[in-house]
Coordinates of C-alpha atoms and ligand atoms in Angstrom, one line a residue:
M1 CA 3.5 -9.5 -51.1
G2 CA 0.7 -9.5 -53.6
K3 CA -0.9 -6.1 -55.2
E4 CA -1.0 -3.3 -53.2
L5 CA -3.7 -2.9 -51.0
T6 CA -6.4 0.2 -50.3
A7 CA -7.5 1.2 -47.0
G8 CA -9.5 2.9 -44.9
I9 CA -9.7 3.9 -41.3
I10 CA -12.2 4.6 -39.0
G11 CA -12.1 7.1 -35.8
A12 CA -9.0 9.4 -35.6
G13 CA -8.5 9.5 -32.1
R14 CA -5.7 8.7 -29.8
I15 CA -5.0 5.0 -31.9
G16 CA -6.6 6.1 -35.3
R17 CA -4.1 8.5 -35.7
L18 CA -1.1 5.6 -34.5
H19 CA -2.4 3.5 -37.1
A20 CA -2.7 6.1 -39.8
D21 CA 1.0 6.8 -39.5
H22 CA 1.9 3.4 -39.6
L23 CA 0.3 2.3 -42.6
T24 CA 0.8 5.7 -44.2
R25 CA 4.8 5.3 -43.4
R26 CA 6.1 1.8 -42.0
V27 CA 3.8 -1.1 -43.9
P28 CA 5.2 -1.6 -47.3
G29 CA 1.9 -2.5 -50.0
V30 CA -0.6 0.2 -48.9
R31 CA -2.1 3.0 -49.9
V32 CA -4.3 4.1 -47.1
K33 CA -7.1 6.2 -49.3
T34 CA -9.8 7.0 -46.8
I35 CA -9.8 8.4 -42.7
S36 CA -13.4 8.5 -41.5
D37 CA -14.0 10.7 -38.0
V38 CA -17.4 11.8 -36.3
I39 CA -15.4 14.5 -35.5
L40 CA -14.6 15.8 -39.2
D41 CA -11.9 18.6 -38.0
A42 CA -10.0 14.9 -36.0
A43 CA -10.1 13.1 -39.7
Q44 CA -9.0 15.7 -41.8
N45 CA -6.0 17.0 -38.9
C46 CA -4.9 13.2 -39.6
A47 CA -5.3 12.7 -43.0
R48 CA -3.2 16.0 -43.6
E49 CA -0.3 14.7 -41.2
T50 CA 0.1 11.7 -42.4
G51 CA -0.8 12.5 -46.3
I52 CA -4.3 10.9 -46.2
P53 CA -6.1 11.8 -49.4
N54 CA -9.8 11.7 -48.1
A55 CA -11.0 12.6 -45.0
E56 CA -15.2 12.1 -44.4
E57 CA -17.3 12.4 -41.3
D58 CA -19.5 9.5 -42.4
A59 CA -18.0 6.1 -42.0
S60 CA -20.5 4.5 -45.0
R61 CA -18.1 6.8 -47.4
I62 CA -15.3 3.9 -46.4
M63 CA -17.9 1.0 -46.8
E64 CA -19.3 1.8 -50.1
D65 CA -15.8 1.9 -51.3
E66 CA -15.4 -0.5 -53.8
E67 CA -11.1 0.8 -53.9
I68 CA -11.5 -0.4 -50.6
D69 CA -9.9 -3.6 -49.9
F70 CA -9.6 -3.5 -45.6
V71 CA -10.9 -1.3 -43.0
V72 CA -9.2 -0.8 -39.9
I73 CA -11.6 0.0 -37.0
C74 CA -10.6 2.5 -34.3
S75 CA -13.3 4.5 -33.1
S76 CA -15.0 4.2 -29.6
T77 CA -15.8 0.9 -28.3
D78 CA -19.6 1.3 -28.6
T79 CA -18.9 1.4 -32.6
H80 CA -17.3 -0.9 -33.3
A81 CA -19.8 -4.5 -33.7
A82 CA -22.0 -2.2 -36.3
F83 CA -19.0 -1.6 -38.7
I84 CA -17.6 -4.8 -38.4
K85 CA -21.1 -6.4 -39.7
E86 CA -21.4 -3.6 -42.2
A87 CA -18.1 -4.1 -43.7
A88 CA -18.5 -8.1 -43.6
R89 CA -21.1 -7.6 -46.0
V90 CA -19.9 -5.0 -48.3
G91 CA -17.0 -8.2 -48.6
K92 CA -14.1 -6.2 -46.9
H93 CA -11.5 -7.6 -44.7
I94 CA -11.6 -5.8 -41.2
F95 CA -8.9 -5.2 -38.0
C96 CA -10.6 -4.3 -35.4
E97 CA -9.2 -2.6 -32.2
K98 CA -10.1 -4.5 -28.7
P99 CA -12.8 -5.2 -27.9
I100 CA -14.9 -6.1 -30.7
A101 CA -17.5 -5.7 -28.4
L102 CA -18.5 -5.3 -24.4
D103 CA -21.7 -7.5 -25.2
I104 CA -21.0 -10.9 -25.6
G105 CA -24.0 -11.9 -27.4
E106 CA -23.1 -8.7 -30.2
I107 CA -19.2 -10.0 -30.4
D108 CA -21.5 -13.2 -31.9
Q109 CA -23.7 -11.5 -34.0
A110 CA -20.5 -9.8 -35.4
L111 CA -18.1 -13.2 -35.8
E112 CA -21.2 -15.0 -37.4
E113 CA -21.5 -12.0 -40.1
V114 CA -17.6 -12.1 -40.6
E115 CA -17.8 -15.8 -41.5
K116 CA -20.7 -15.7 -43.1
Y117 CA -19.1 -13.5 -46.1
G118 CA -16.0 -15.6 -45.5
V119 CA -13.7 -11.8 -44.9
K120 CA -10.8 -11.7 -42.2
M121 CA -10.4 -10.0 -39.2
M122 CA -8.2 -9.5 -36.8
G123 CA -8.7 -8.2 -33.3
G124 CA -6.1 -5.5 -32.0
F125 CA -4.2 -7.3 -29.0
N126 CA -0.9 -5.3 -29.7
R127 CA 1.2 -6.9 -27.0
R128 CA 1.7 -10.2 -28.4
F129 CA 3.8 -8.6 -31.4
D130 CA 6.2 -7.3 -28.6
S131 CA 9.4 -9.1 -29.9
N132 CA 9.7 -10.5 -26.1
F133 CA 6.6 -11.7 -25.6
A134 CA 6.4 -13.3 -29.2
R135 CA 9.7 -15.1 -27.8
M136 CA 8.5 -16.3 -24.5
Q137 CA 5.7 -17.6 -26.6
Q138 CA 7.8 -19.1 -29.3
L139 CA 10.2 -21.0 -26.6
V140 CA 7.3 -22.3 -23.9
S141 CA 5.9 -23.5 -27.3
E142 CA 9.2 -25.4 -28.7
G143 CA 9.0 -27.3 -24.9
R144 CA 12.1 -25.2 -23.7
I145 CA 11.2 -24.5 -20.4
G146 CA 9.4 -28.6 -20.4
E147 CA 5.5 -28.4 -19.0
P148 CA 4.4 -25.2 -17.9
H149 CA 2.7 -25.2 -14.4
L150 CA 3.1 -21.2 -13.0
L151 CA 2.1 -18.0 -14.9
K152 CA 2.8 -14.5 -13.8
I153 CA 1.9 -11.5 -15.1
T154 CA 2.5 -7.9 -14.2
S155 CA 0.7 -4.7 -15.5
R156 CA 0.5 -1.2 -14.3
D157 CA -0.3 1.9 -16.1
P158 CA 1.8 5.5 -14.9
A159 CA -1.8 7.1 -14.7
P160 CA -5.5 6.3 -14.9
P161 CA -7.4 7.0 -17.5
P162 CA -10.2 10.0 -16.8
I163 CA -13.3 8.9 -14.8
E164 CA -15.3 9.7 -17.2
Y165 CA -13.5 7.1 -19.7
I166 CA -14.3 4.6 -16.6
K167 CA -17.7 5.1 -16.0
V168 CA -18.0 3.6 -20.3
S169 CA -15.5 1.3 -20.2
G170 CA -16.5 -1.1 -19.0
G171 CA -14.4 -1.2 -15.6
I172 CA -10.8 -2.5 -15.1
F173 CA -11.3 -6.3 -16.1
L174 CA -12.8 -5.4 -19.6
D175 CA -10.7 -2.6 -20.4
M176 CA -7.2 -2.7 -18.4
M177 CA -6.9 -6.5 -18.2
I178 CA -8.3 -7.5 -21.1
H179 CA -5.0 -7.4 -22.9
D180 CA -3.6 -9.4 -20.1
F181 CA -6.2 -12.3 -20.0
D182 CA -5.2 -12.1 -24.3
M183 CA -1.4 -12.4 -22.6
A184 CA -2.1 -15.6 -21.0
R185 CA -4.0 -17.3 -23.1
F186 CA -0.8 -16.4 -25.9
L187 CA 1.8 -17.5 -23.6
V188 CA 0.7 -20.4 -22.2
G189 CA -1.4 -21.5 -25.3
D190 CA -4.6 -23.2 -23.8
E191 CA -7.9 -22.0 -22.5
V192 CA -8.7 -20.3 -18.9
K193 CA -11.5 -22.5 -17.4
E194 CA -11.7 -20.8 -13.8
V195 CA -10.8 -17.4 -12.6
Y196 CA -11.0 -15.8 -9.4
A197 CA -11.0 -12.1 -8.8
N198 CA -10.2 -9.4 -6.2
G199 CA -9.8 -5.8 -6.4
A200 CA -9.5 -2.9 -4.3
V201 CA -10.0 0.5 -4.6
K202 CA -6.3 1.8 -3.5
V203 CA -5.0 4.9 -6.3
D204 CA -8.3 7.4 -6.3
P205 CA -11.8 7.0 -4.5
E206 CA -13.6 8.8 -7.5
I207 CA -12.4 5.6 -9.6
G208 CA -14.9 3.4 -6.8
K209 CA -17.4 5.6 -6.9
A210 CA -17.8 5.4 -10.2
G211 CA -18.3 1.6 -9.4
D212 CA -15.3 0.1 -10.1
V213 CA -11.7 -0.7 -8.9
D214 CA -7.8 0.7 -9.2
T215 CA -6.0 -2.5 -8.3
A216 CA -6.7 -6.1 -9.1
V217 CA -5.2 -9.9 -8.7
V218 CA -6.9 -12.5 -10.7
T219 CA -5.9 -16.6 -10.1
L220 CA -6.3 -18.5 -13.7
T221 CA -6.8 -21.8 -14.3
F222 CA -6.3 -23.2 -17.0
K223 CA -7.7 -26.2 -18.8
N224 CA -4.5 -27.9 -18.3
G225 CA -3.9 -27.4 -15.1
V226 CA -1.3 -24.5 -15.5
I227 CA -1.8 -21.9 -12.6
G228 CA -1.4 -18.2 -13.8
T229 CA -1.6 -15.0 -11.8
I230 CA -2.4 -11.4 -13.4
D231 CA -2.2 -7.9 -11.0
N232 CA -3.1 -4.9 -12.4
S233 CA -2.3 -1.4 -11.1
R234 CA -3.8 2.0 -12.2
K235 CA -1.2 3.7 -11.2
A236 CA 2.4 3.1 -10.7
V237 CA 4.6 6.0 -10.2
Y238 CA 7.8 4.6 -12.0
G239 CA 5.7 4.3 -15.7
Y240 CA 4.7 1.2 -17.7
D241 CA 5.3 -1.8 -15.8
Q242 CA 5.1 -5.0 -18.4
R243 CA 6.6 -8.5 -17.3
A244 CA 5.8 -12.1 -17.7
E245 CA 7.3 -15.1 -16.5
V246 CA 5.7 -18.6 -17.4
F247 CA 7.6 -21.1 -15.0
G248 CA 7.8 -24.9 -15.8
S249 CA 9.0 -28.3 -15.4
G250 CA 12.4 -27.6 -17.5
G251 CA 12.6 -24.2 -16.7
M252 CA 11.7 -20.7 -16.6
V253 CA 11.1 -17.8 -19.0
D254 CA 10.4 -13.6 -18.1
S255 CA 10.4 -10.4 -19.3
E256 CA 11.4 -7.1 -17.7
N257 CA 10.5 -3.6 -18.0
M258 CA 12.1 -1.9 -21.7
S259 CA 13.6 1.6 -21.0
E260 CA 15.0 4.3 -24.1
N261 CA 18.7 2.8 -23.1
R262 CA 20.2 -0.2 -21.2
V263 CA 22.5 1.8 -19.2
H264 CA 23.1 1.8 -15.6
L265 CA 24.8 4.1 -13.4
A266 CA 26.7 2.7 -10.4
T267 CA 28.1 5.4 -7.6
G268 CA 29.0 5.0 -4.0
G269 CA 25.7 5.4 -3.1
G270 CA 24.0 2.7 -5.4
I271 CA 22.9 0.9 -9.1
S272 CA 20.5 3.0 -10.9
E273 CA 19.1 3.0 -14.8
D274 CA 16.9 5.8 -16.3
L275 CA 12.7 4.7 -15.6
P276 CA 10.7 2.4 -17.8
Y277 CA 9.3 3.7 -20.8
Y278 CA 6.0 6.0 -19.9
F279 CA 3.1 4.3 -21.5
F280 CA 1.8 2.1 -24.5
V281 CA 2.8 4.0 -27.2
E282 CA 6.2 4.5 -26.6
R283 CA 6.3 1.0 -25.1
Y284 CA 4.3 -1.0 -27.5
T285 CA 5.8 1.0 -31.0
D286 CA 7.6 -1.8 -32.9
A287 CA 4.9 -4.2 -31.9
Y288 CA 1.7 -1.9 -33.3
I289 CA 3.9 -1.8 -36.8
E290 CA 4.3 -5.5 -36.6
E291 CA 0.5 -6.2 -35.3
I292 CA -1.0 -4.4 -38.3
R293 CA 2.1 -5.7 -41.0
Q294 CA 1.5 -9.0 -40.3
F295 CA -2.9 -8.0 -40.6
V296 CA -1.6 -6.6 -44.1
D297 CA 0.1 -9.3 -45.0
A298 CA -2.1 -11.9 -44.4
V299 CA -4.8 -9.7 -46.5
A300 CA -1.9 -9.8 -49.0
N301 CA -1.2 -13.3 -49.3
D302 CA -4.6 -14.7 -48.2
T303 CA -3.4 -16.5 -45.3
P304 CA -4.8 -16.7 -41.7
V305 CA -4.7 -13.8 -39.7
P306 CA -3.0 -14.2 -36.3
V307 CA -5.2 -12.8 -34.0
T308 CA -9.0 -14.3 -34.5
G309 CA -12.6 -13.0 -33.7
L310 CA -12.7 -15.9 -31.4
D311 CA -9.4 -14.6 -29.8
G312 CA -11.4 -11.1 -29.3
K313 CA -14.0 -13.0 -27.8
Y314 CA -12.2 -14.8 -25.1
A315 CA -10.6 -11.7 -24.3
V316 CA -14.2 -10.4 -22.9
V317 CA -15.7 -13.1 -21.8
L318 CA -12.2 -13.5 -19.4
G319 CA -13.1 -10.2 -18.6
W320 CA -16.8 -10.7 -17.7
A321 CA -16.0 -13.6 -15.6
A322 CA -13.1 -11.8 -13.9
T323 CA -16.0 -8.2 -12.9
K324 CA -18.7 -11.1 -11.8
S325 CA -15.6 -13.1 -9.5
C326 CA -14.7 -9.7 -8.1
R327 CA -18.7 -9.1 -7.1
E328 CA -19.3 -11.7 -6.0
H329 CA -16.0 -12.7 -3.8
R330 CA -16.2 -16.5 -5.5
P331 CA -14.4 -18.6 -8.6
V332 CA -16.1 -18.1 -11.8
K333 CA -16.5 -20.5 -14.6
L334 CA -16.1 -19.4 -18.0
S335 CA -19.3 -21.8 -19.1
E336 CA -21.4 -19.3 -16.4
I337 CA -20.3 -16.2 -18.5
D338 CA -20.7 -18.4 -22.1
P339 CA -21.7 -21.5 -21.8
G340 CA -21.0 -22.4 -25.3
L341 CA -17.3 -22.4 -23.4
E342 CA -16.9 -25.6 -21.4
Ligands
NAD1 N1 -4.6 -2.2 -28.4 C1 -4.2 -0.9 -27.6 O1 -3.5 -0.8 -27.4 C2 -5.6 0.5 -27.5 C3 -4.6 1.1 -27.1 C4 -5.9 2.6 -26.7 C5 -7.1 2.2 -27.5 N2 -7.5 1.4 -28.0 C6 -9.4 1.0 -28.4 O2 -9.0 1.6 -29.3 C7 -10.0 1.9 -29.4 C8 -10.4 4.3 -29.3 O3 -9.7 4.2 -28.9 P1 -8.8 5.8 -28.2 O4 -7.8 5.7 -27.7 O5 -8.3 5.7 -29.3 O6 -10.5 6.8 -27.7 P2 -10.7 8.3 -28.6 O7 -11.7 8.2 -28.0 O8 -9.1 9.0 -28.6 O9 -11.1 8.1 -30.5 C9 -12.1 7.6 -30.7 C10 -12.3 8.3 -31.7 O10 -13.9 7.3 -32.8 C11 -14.2 8.7 -33.3 N3 -15.9 8.2 -33.2 C12 -16.9 7.8 -32.5 N4 -17.5 7.3 -33.5 C13 -17.2 7.7 -34.9 C14 -18.0 6.8 -35.9 N5 -19.5 6.0 -35.7 N6 -17.5 6.7 -37.0 C15 -16.6 7.4 -37.2 N7 -15.2 7.7 -35.6 C16 -15.6 7.5 -34.7 C17 -14.1 9.6 -31.9 O11 -15.0 10.9 -32.6 C18 -13.0 9.5 -31.3 O12 -12.2 10.4 -32.3 C19 -11.3 1.6 -28.5 O13 -11.9 0.8 -28.7 C20 -9.8 1.1 -27.6 O14 -10.1 0.6 -26.9 C21 -7.0 -0.2 -28.4

């Protein structure tokens, strides 16, 4: 590891507090100097809890601070692209939570600035850093299951977010399935050419009234011929359901849910085990730490970041393709959303 790096965090909500905690306690070689939030109380509380010396209301205090090497953007989605552009212009490396933006044009502009100013930018797809999914990807890429034929991802949340959030989130395909689209590309190691989505309202009629679905299945056709399916539900009564499988000519890899222990209780009445972790914070703690550790490592050693801006763009394009497919009841090619992605 090279010299100690100095970080600034923008946004002290759910995910900002999580990264602040990890960067201050779990990742070596970093000093977090400032956290900002438009709700100053939120920034101050987080600073107090994690020992970050400065809390600011205005993120420009981070941008204009020459000591700060990189920014971690954890504010609301609609602010990401502007912060990326601003950070790039002042020569700061960038870690940005997903999605970069909901608008593809805005993503392109942000990525152009990153390219132009030669800073590093990594997108926040934490699941790639989960030890199970990372191992699956490694085995697939080493050819251990032969030629991949089929991919299956199951991804179900324990409870839906508030309706107010659903109205601005971009919908299930851009807010929730976006992680699974990235996982699909990661596990198969190839690009999707077409998606076919089907959705229903099964969990809460209010979600339907807000113009979204809460239950969905998407079929993906990859350029290399692999066929994939992803299923999402906003409500699994047994907890956070995160499973994946890749099947190929020479075998299969899969990974099951994680829970706090591996204990089975066997009695005359049956065999039981505890429920999976409740949600993403519990299930993916180690993955979030590894994700930000690898970003810091890439900045410190001037090596490529493991998740690129283009990865971030692909996930959003897939989200829009699935949204269109679901609305129009037909397969949609990625090139319909972005003609640049043939
Ligand atoms: N990778 C993941 O697993 C994951 C999980 C949750 C959220 N996210 C993403 O992280 C982002 C934040 O989500 P969250 O759940 O933490 O939301 P949140 O609402 O809990 O927190 C967002 C915070 O950003 C602050 N904010 C808004 N505009 C700001 C600005 N201009 N400057 C500074 N702060 C500003 C808000 O006041 C709020 O405190 C979203 O883009 C979301 O998609 C990613």
